[in-house]
Amino acid sequence: MSSNLPVLLFLVPFVMGVSMPLITAKRRSWCPNITLGTVGVMLVLSIANLRIVLAEGPIDYAFGGWAAPIGIAWLNDSIAALVILTICVVSLISLIFGRLVLTTELNKSVPYYTLILIMVSGLVGIIFAADLFNLFVFLEVTALAGYALVGAAGGKGLVYAFRYLLLGSFGASLYLLGLGHLYVATGTLNMADLAIRLPELMTSTAVASGLIYIFLGLSIKMALIPLHSWLPDAYANAPSSVTPLLASTVTKVALVAWVRIEYSLIAPGVEVSHVPVLVLLEELGVLAALIGGALALIQTDLKRMFAYGGISHIGLILIGVSLGNATGFAGGMFYLVNDAVMQAALFIIAGGVLHYHGARTLEDLRGVGRQSPWLTGALIVTAVAMVGLPPTGGFFGKWNIILGALEAQHYLAVFAIVASTLLTLAYFLKIFSCWFHQPQFAESEPLQVSGALRISLGAISISIIALGLMSDSIFQFLLESATSGGA
Amino acid sequence: MGELLETLLQRPNFIVFVILFLWGIYIMAAHPNLVKKLIGLYIVQTSVIFFLVAFSAKEGATVPILLTDTAAVDTLNYANPLPHALTVTAIVVQIATLGVSLALVSAIYRKFGSLDEDEILEQLNEQ
């Protein structure tokens, strides 16, 4: 039983998602509760999985008893277990929040809940996959569910979902092309096997172009600047109930997929025709962190501002994992977990503001602070974490990335992190100045918010602070898995 | 230049792949009609599948099924089954993508009454 946890984690949401139309054929109103229950079961399983991995070390899971190079393998290590636990927590909280803002039409829609469960199962698959082709299939499962969810509410969202689909599928084609190149050069698709065969072949143009295609494909999926153009529009127009889930998981998980490939295939200091690969990636991260932060600052729409904030954080994480030392790597991965939680918090707040105050732009936000103490509290906690002040997890992540950059003597990276922190501070000041502004209309009573919003806001704020308080132990085991060489 | 041309001409499969791939990208970028953009995407995906099939072709090889388990296996006589398995899976993914995208396109058409991207953007800006 315990050795089959990775497969159970995938199968539980997948089977429930596919059989949802059958189970709820007569009783449409069961859908939300079944979805919540399924994600709850996943949460329990993922906690058990994390405990086992921490006690016993990384576990290779071979399907059907066929070992790695011949059969399909999944790798269940501490990074995978931690990211999956994060995904379960944020999806549970997003689902609780989603019930509040869901239109009645979507609330009774079976496909909507099926798509959410299938997307979550795809995310689990991406994180466990230790095989490039398996990764491709799960990327597409997640992405297809994602396109449909962005367009679920109809209206403007449809057009942006279509654009997301065009770019995302093009990215997947590039990934498949790169995978083909690597297969031609090495004759294997298993990551551990590739890691053995690739170092001698690094001079081959087929390997280099294969890795470039894979990186380009995945950077469309993770919305790395300059390939980010689909993200702000898609997230600003998707239904409020799914944006917390989409924003916190889809791009981060594509980044985790790249981190796995990068960490097992590209050794620190590797150069392809005199270009140091990791430094190049780090520079791309620097660009993304700075441009993303600057673009966030000039937005007037709250959701778009948060979306650009997420884009700049993708850059920060890419800097951390590309520094080539364990401190930076563990810092980057820790920041990734934090960022997933913070993005969920930001979009829950944006959705709550839209639902209760009808506010989309900064102008509309005036006076919200006086009416909604719950939203204000959660916004303050999240802002502290986004800017990166102790005791939240955001601080410890950024701090360790900076320590890693100093260790590698990459001062440009240090500058980028500090500058993007200042940009984050600037756009939160912009939000706060509207938030606490004198209300447009006469002073009104504090708004009564529903229990679902209180639970989700409270839970997400507690998770942000808990990540900060537990940062030491989480960071230690990330550091251990980074130094032991297990990707 | 002559050498490059010679190596290129020895690989007609890859020339076809490059042409299809770039053609698909051009259609995706240049045509304002949403269905034509989809056709461009479909050509790009198909070209990548063509690439997978092209490199796994082997002259004089047969299906990878062993007739006896006593004789020594000469791998040169058998085609590599893995790229074909990948191809079939990739085609399935492609079909699923096509299904979702056509559903989105028809929903867009019902909502905006047009398939032309410029007209749709105009309507979006008016709202």
Short mmCIF file of N, CA, C and O in Angstrom, two decimals, chain B residues 45-120:
data_model
loop_
_atom_site.label_atom_id
_atom_site.label_comp_id
_atom_site.label_asym_id
_atom_site.label_seq_id
_atom_site.Cartn_x
_atom_site.Cartn_y
_atom_site.Cartn_z
N GLN B 45 2.35 20.51 -35.55
CA GLN B 45 2.35 19.27 -34.79
C GLN B 45 2.64 18.07 -35.68
O GLN B 45 3.41 17.19 -35.33
N THR B 46 2.02 18.08 -36.87
CA THR B 46 2.23 16.96 -37.78
C THR B 46 3.67 16.89 -38.25
O THR B 46 4.24 15.81 -38.39
N SER B 47 4.28 18.08 -38.46
CA SER B 47 5.66 18.07 -38.92
C SER B 47 6.57 17.44 -37.86
O SER B 47 7.50 16.72 -38.19
N VAL B 48 6.28 17.72 -36.58
CA VAL B 48 7.11 17.12 -35.53
C VAL B 48 6.92 15.60 -35.51
O VAL B 48 7.88 14.84 -35.37
N ILE B 49 5.68 15.15 -35.72
CA ILE B 49 5.44 13.71 -35.77
C ILE B 49 6.16 13.10 -36.97
O ILE B 49 6.76 12.03 -36.87
N PHE B 50 6.14 13.85 -38.10
CA PHE B 50 6.87 13.39 -39.28
C PHE B 50 8.35 13.24 -38.98
O PHE B 50 9.00 12.28 -39.39
N PHE B 51 8.89 14.19 -38.20
CA PHE B 51 10.30 14.13 -37.80
C PHE B 51 10.57 12.84 -37.01
O PHE B 51 11.55 12.14 -37.25
N LEU B 52 9.68 12.53 -36.06
CA LEU B 52 9.86 11.32 -35.25
C LEU B 52 9.85 10.08 -36.14
O LEU B 52 10.65 9.16 -35.96
N VAL B 53 8.92 10.05 -37.10
CA VAL B 53 8.84 8.87 -37.97
C VAL B 53 10.06 8.80 -38.88
O VAL B 53 10.61 7.73 -39.12
N ALA B 54 10.50 10.00 -39.36
CA ALA B 54 11.58 10.02 -40.35
C ALA B 54 12.87 9.45 -39.77
O ALA B 54 13.56 8.68 -40.41
N PHE B 55 13.19 9.82 -38.54
CA PHE B 55 14.49 9.35 -38.04
C PHE B 55 14.44 7.88 -37.64
O PHE B 55 15.48 7.25 -37.46
N SER B 56 13.24 7.32 -37.48
CA SER B 56 13.19 5.91 -37.07
C SER B 56 13.10 4.97 -38.26
O SER B 56 13.05 3.76 -38.08
N ALA B 57 13.09 5.53 -39.48
CA ALA B 57 13.01 4.67 -40.67
C ALA B 57 14.31 3.90 -40.83
O ALA B 57 15.39 4.42 -40.57
N LYS B 58 14.19 2.65 -41.21
CA LYS B 58 15.39 1.81 -41.34
C LYS B 58 15.20 0.94 -42.58
O LYS B 58 14.16 0.29 -42.73
N GLU B 59 16.19 0.96 -43.45
CA GLU B 59 16.02 0.26 -44.72
C GLU B 59 16.13 -1.25 -44.50
O GLU B 59 17.02 -1.73 -43.81
N GLY B 60 15.21 -2.00 -45.09
CA GLY B 60 15.28 -3.46 -45.03
C GLY B 60 14.94 -4.06 -43.69
O GLY B 60 15.18 -5.25 -43.46
N ALA B 61 14.36 -3.26 -42.79
CA ALA B 61 14.04 -3.79 -41.47
C ALA B 61 12.58 -4.23 -41.43
O ALA B 61 11.75 -3.76 -42.20
N THR B 62 12.26 -5.12 -40.51
CA THR B 62 10.89 -5.61 -40.42
C THR B 62 10.32 -5.30 -39.04
O THR B 62 10.96 -4.66 -38.21
N VAL B 63 9.08 -5.76 -38.82
CA VAL B 63 8.43 -5.46 -37.54
C VAL B 63 9.19 -6.13 -36.39
O VAL B 63 9.68 -7.25 -36.54
N PRO B 64 9.30 -5.48 -35.25
CA PRO B 64 10.12 -6.03 -34.16
C PRO B 64 9.39 -7.14 -33.40
O PRO B 64 9.09 -7.00 -32.22
N ILE B 65 9.12 -8.24 -34.05
CA ILE B 65 8.54 -9.40 -33.37
C ILE B 65 9.49 -10.58 -33.57
O ILE B 65 9.84 -10.90 -34.72
N LEU B 66 9.95 -11.18 -32.49
CA LEU B 66 10.88 -12.30 -32.62
C LEU B 66 10.10 -13.57 -32.95
O LEU B 66 9.10 -13.89 -32.31
N LEU B 67 10.57 -14.31 -33.98
CA LEU B 67 9.87 -15.53 -34.38
C LEU B 67 10.33 -16.73 -33.56
O LEU B 67 9.55 -17.60 -33.21
N THR B 68 11.63 -16.75 -33.26
CA THR B 68 12.12 -17.84 -32.40
C THR B 68 12.87 -17.20 -31.26
O THR B 68 13.37 -16.09 -31.38
N ASP B 69 12.93 -17.89 -30.13
CA ASP B 69 13.73 -17.32 -29.05
C ASP B 69 15.07 -18.04 -28.92
O ASP B 69 15.80 -17.85 -27.96
N THR B 70 15.41 -18.87 -29.92
CA THR B 70 16.69 -19.57 -29.83
C THR B 70 17.76 -18.86 -30.65
O THR B 70 18.90 -18.71 -30.19
N ALA B 71 17.39 -18.37 -31.85
CA ALA B 71 18.40 -17.74 -32.71
C ALA B 71 18.85 -16.41 -32.11
O ALA B 71 18.11 -15.75 -31.40
N ALA B 72 20.11 -16.05 -32.41
CA ALA B 72 20.63 -14.78 -31.94
C ALA B 72 19.89 -13.64 -32.65
O ALA B 72 19.51 -13.77 -33.82
N VAL B 73 19.66 -12.53 -31.95
CA VAL B 73 18.90 -11.43 -32.52
C VAL B 73 19.85 -10.46 -33.22
O VAL B 73 20.80 -9.98 -32.61
N ASP B 74 19.59 -10.21 -34.48
CA ASP B 74 20.37 -9.19 -35.19
C ASP B 74 19.53 -7.92 -35.24
O ASP B 74 18.54 -7.85 -35.97
N THR B 75 19.93 -6.91 -34.46
CA THR B 75 19.07 -5.72 -34.33
C THR B 75 18.92 -4.98 -35.64
O THR B 75 17.97 -4.22 -35.81
N LEU B 76 19.86 -5.20 -36.60
CA LEU B 76 19.77 -4.46 -37.86
C LEU B 76 18.54 -4.88 -38.66
O LEU B 76 18.06 -4.13 -39.50
N ASN B 77 18.01 -6.08 -38.36
CA ASN B 77 16.88 -6.57 -39.13
C ASN B 77 15.54 -6.07 -38.62
O ASN B 77 14.51 -6.33 -39.22
N TYR B 78 15.54 -5.41 -37.48
CA TYR B 78 14.26 -5.00 -36.89
C TYR B 78 14.19 -3.49 -36.76
O TYR B 78 15.18 -2.84 -36.43
N ALA B 79 13.02 -2.95 -36.99
CA ALA B 79 12.81 -1.51 -36.79
C ALA B 79 12.69 -1.24 -35.29
O ALA B 79 12.25 -2.09 -34.53
N ASN B 80 13.10 -0.01 -34.89
CA ASN B 80 12.99 0.37 -33.48
C ASN B 80 11.53 0.71 -33.18
O ASN B 80 10.97 1.62 -33.78
N PRO B 81 10.87 -0.03 -32.28
CA PRO B 81 9.44 0.22 -32.06
C PRO B 81 9.16 1.47 -31.24
O PRO B 81 8.05 2.00 -31.30
N LEU B 82 10.14 1.95 -30.48
CA LEU B 82 9.84 3.04 -29.55
C LEU B 82 9.36 4.32 -30.23
O LEU B 82 8.33 4.86 -29.84
N PRO B 83 10.07 4.83 -31.28
CA PRO B 83 9.58 6.07 -31.89
C PRO B 83 8.15 5.94 -32.41
O PRO B 83 7.38 6.91 -32.35
N HIS B 84 7.78 4.72 -32.87
CA HIS B 84 6.41 4.56 -33.36
C HIS B 84 5.41 4.61 -32.23
O HIS B 84 4.33 5.19 -32.37
N ALA B 85 5.80 4.04 -31.08
CA ALA B 85 4.90 4.13 -29.92
C ALA B 85 4.74 5.58 -29.51
O ALA B 85 3.62 6.05 -29.22
N LEU B 86 5.86 6.33 -29.53
CA LEU B 86 5.78 7.76 -29.20
C LEU B 86 4.86 8.48 -30.18
O LEU B 86 4.04 9.31 -29.80
N THR B 87 5.00 8.13 -31.47
CA THR B 87 4.21 8.79 -32.49
C THR B 87 2.72 8.60 -32.27
O THR B 87 1.94 9.54 -32.32
N VAL B 88 2.34 7.35 -31.96
CA VAL B 88 0.92 7.08 -31.75
C VAL B 88 0.41 7.91 -30.58
O VAL B 88 -0.65 8.56 -30.66
N THR B 89 1.17 7.96 -29.49
CA THR B 89 0.74 8.74 -28.33
C THR B 89 0.65 10.22 -28.69
O THR B 89 -0.30 10.91 -28.30
N ALA B 90 1.66 10.70 -29.46
CA ALA B 90 1.66 12.12 -29.82
C ALA B 90 0.45 12.45 -30.69
O ALA B 90 -0.15 13.51 -30.56
N ILE B 91 0.06 11.50 -31.57
CA ILE B 91 -1.12 11.74 -32.41
C ILE B 91 -2.38 11.84 -31.54
O ILE B 91 -3.23 12.70 -31.77
N VAL B 92 -2.46 10.97 -30.52
CA VAL B 92 -3.62 11.03 -29.63
C VAL B 92 -3.69 12.38 -28.93
O VAL B 92 -4.75 13.02 -28.87
N VAL B 93 -2.52 12.85 -28.45
CA VAL B 93 -2.49 14.17 -27.81
C VAL B 93 -2.94 15.25 -28.78
O VAL B 93 -3.71 16.15 -28.44
N GLN B 94 -2.47 15.12 -30.03
CA GLN B 94 -2.80 16.11 -31.06
C GLN B 94 -4.31 16.15 -31.30
O GLN B 94 -4.91 17.23 -31.41
N ILE B 95 -4.93 14.96 -31.36
CA ILE B 95 -6.37 14.91 -31.60
C ILE B 95 -7.13 15.55 -30.43
O ILE B 95 -8.07 16.32 -30.64
N ALA B 96 -6.66 15.27 -29.20
CA ALA B 96 -7.33 15.87 -28.04
C ALA B 96 -7.23 17.38 -28.10
O ALA B 96 -8.21 18.10 -27.86
N THR B 97 -6.04 17.88 -28.47
CA THR B 97 -5.86 19.33 -28.60
C THR B 97 -6.80 19.90 -29.64
O THR B 97 -7.44 20.93 -29.43
N LEU B 98 -6.90 19.19 -30.77
CA LEU B 98 -7.77 19.66 -31.85
C LEU B 98 -9.22 19.72 -31.36
O LEU B 98 -9.93 20.69 -31.64
N GLY B 99 -9.64 18.70 -30.59
CA GLY B 99 -11.00 18.70 -30.08
C GLY B 99 -11.28 19.90 -29.21
O GLY B 99 -12.26 20.64 -29.42
N VAL B 100 -10.39 20.16 -28.24
CA VAL B 100 -10.58 21.30 -27.34
C VAL B 100 -10.58 22.60 -28.12
O VAL B 100 -11.42 23.48 -27.90
N SER B 101 -9.64 22.71 -29.11
CA SER B 101 -9.54 23.99 -29.80
C SER B 101 -10.76 24.23 -30.68
O SER B 101 -11.25 25.36 -30.76
N LEU B 102 -11.29 23.18 -31.33
CA LEU B 102 -12.48 23.39 -32.15
C LEU B 102 -13.67 23.78 -31.28
O LEU B 102 -14.49 24.62 -31.66
N ALA B 103 -13.76 23.16 -30.08
CA ALA B 103 -14.84 23.55 -29.17
C ALA B 103 -14.73 25.02 -28.81
O ALA B 103 -15.72 25.76 -28.82
N LEU B 104 -13.48 25.48 -28.54
CA LEU B 104 -13.30 26.89 -28.20
C LEU B 104 -13.67 27.78 -29.39
O LEU B 104 -14.35 28.81 -29.21
N VAL B 105 -13.23 27.38 -30.60
CA VAL B 105 -13.52 28.20 -31.77
C VAL B 105 -15.03 28.32 -31.98
O VAL B 105 -15.55 29.41 -32.24
N SER B 106 -15.75 27.19 -31.84
CA SER B 106 -17.19 27.29 -32.08
C SER B 106 -17.86 28.13 -31.00
O SER B 106 -18.79 28.88 -31.29
N ALA B 107 -17.35 28.04 -29.76
CA ALA B 107 -17.92 28.90 -28.71
C ALA B 107 -17.64 30.37 -29.01
O ALA B 107 -18.51 31.23 -28.81
N ILE B 108 -16.44 30.67 -29.53
CA ILE B 108 -16.11 32.05 -29.89
C ILE B 108 -17.05 32.53 -31.00
O ILE B 108 -17.56 33.65 -30.96
N TYR B 109 -17.29 31.65 -31.99
CA TYR B 109 -18.15 32.05 -33.11
C TYR B 109 -19.57 32.34 -32.61
O TYR B 109 -20.20 33.32 -33.03
N ARG B 110 -20.09 31.52 -31.70
CA ARG B 110 -21.44 31.76 -31.18
C ARG B 110 -21.51 33.07 -30.42
O ARG B 110 -22.51 33.78 -30.45
N LYS B 111 -20.40 33.39 -29.72
CA LYS B 111 -20.42 34.58 -28.87
C LYS B 111 -20.21 35.85 -29.67
O LYS B 111 -20.89 36.86 -29.47
N PHE B 112 -19.24 35.83 -30.61
CA PHE B 112 -18.86 37.06 -31.30
C PHE B 112 -19.38 37.14 -32.73
O PHE B 112 -19.26 38.18 -33.37
N GLY B 113 -19.90 36.02 -33.25
CA GLY B 113 -20.44 36.03 -34.60
C GLY B 113 -19.40 36.23 -35.68
O GLY B 113 -19.72 36.69 -36.77
N SER B 114 -18.14 35.91 -35.38
CA SER B 114 -17.10 36.09 -36.38
C SER B 114 -15.93 35.18 -36.04
O SER B 114 -15.74 34.80 -34.89
N LEU B 115 -15.17 34.83 -37.08
CA LEU B 115 -13.97 34.03 -36.85
C LEU B 115 -12.73 34.86 -37.13
O LEU B 115 -11.62 34.37 -37.02
N ASP B 116 -12.91 36.12 -37.51
CA ASP B 116 -11.79 36.97 -37.87
C ASP B 116 -11.21 37.61 -36.60
O ASP B 116 -11.93 38.24 -35.84
N GLU B 117 -9.89 37.42 -36.39
CA GLU B 117 -9.31 37.88 -35.14
C GLU B 117 -9.43 39.39 -34.97
O GLU B 117 -9.71 39.87 -33.87
N ASP B 118 -9.26 40.14 -36.07
CA ASP B 118 -9.30 41.59 -35.96
C ASP B 118 -10.69 42.06 -35.52
O ASP B 118 -10.81 42.93 -34.66
N GLU B 119 -11.74 41.45 -36.12
CA GLU B 119 -13.10 41.85 -35.74
C GLU B 119 -13.37 41.52 -34.28
O GLU B 119 -13.98 42.30 -33.54
N ILE B 120 -12.89 40.33 -33.84
CA ILE B 120 -13.13 39.93 -32.45
C ILE B 120 -12.42 40.89 -31.50
O ILE B 120 -12.98 41.32 -30.49
#
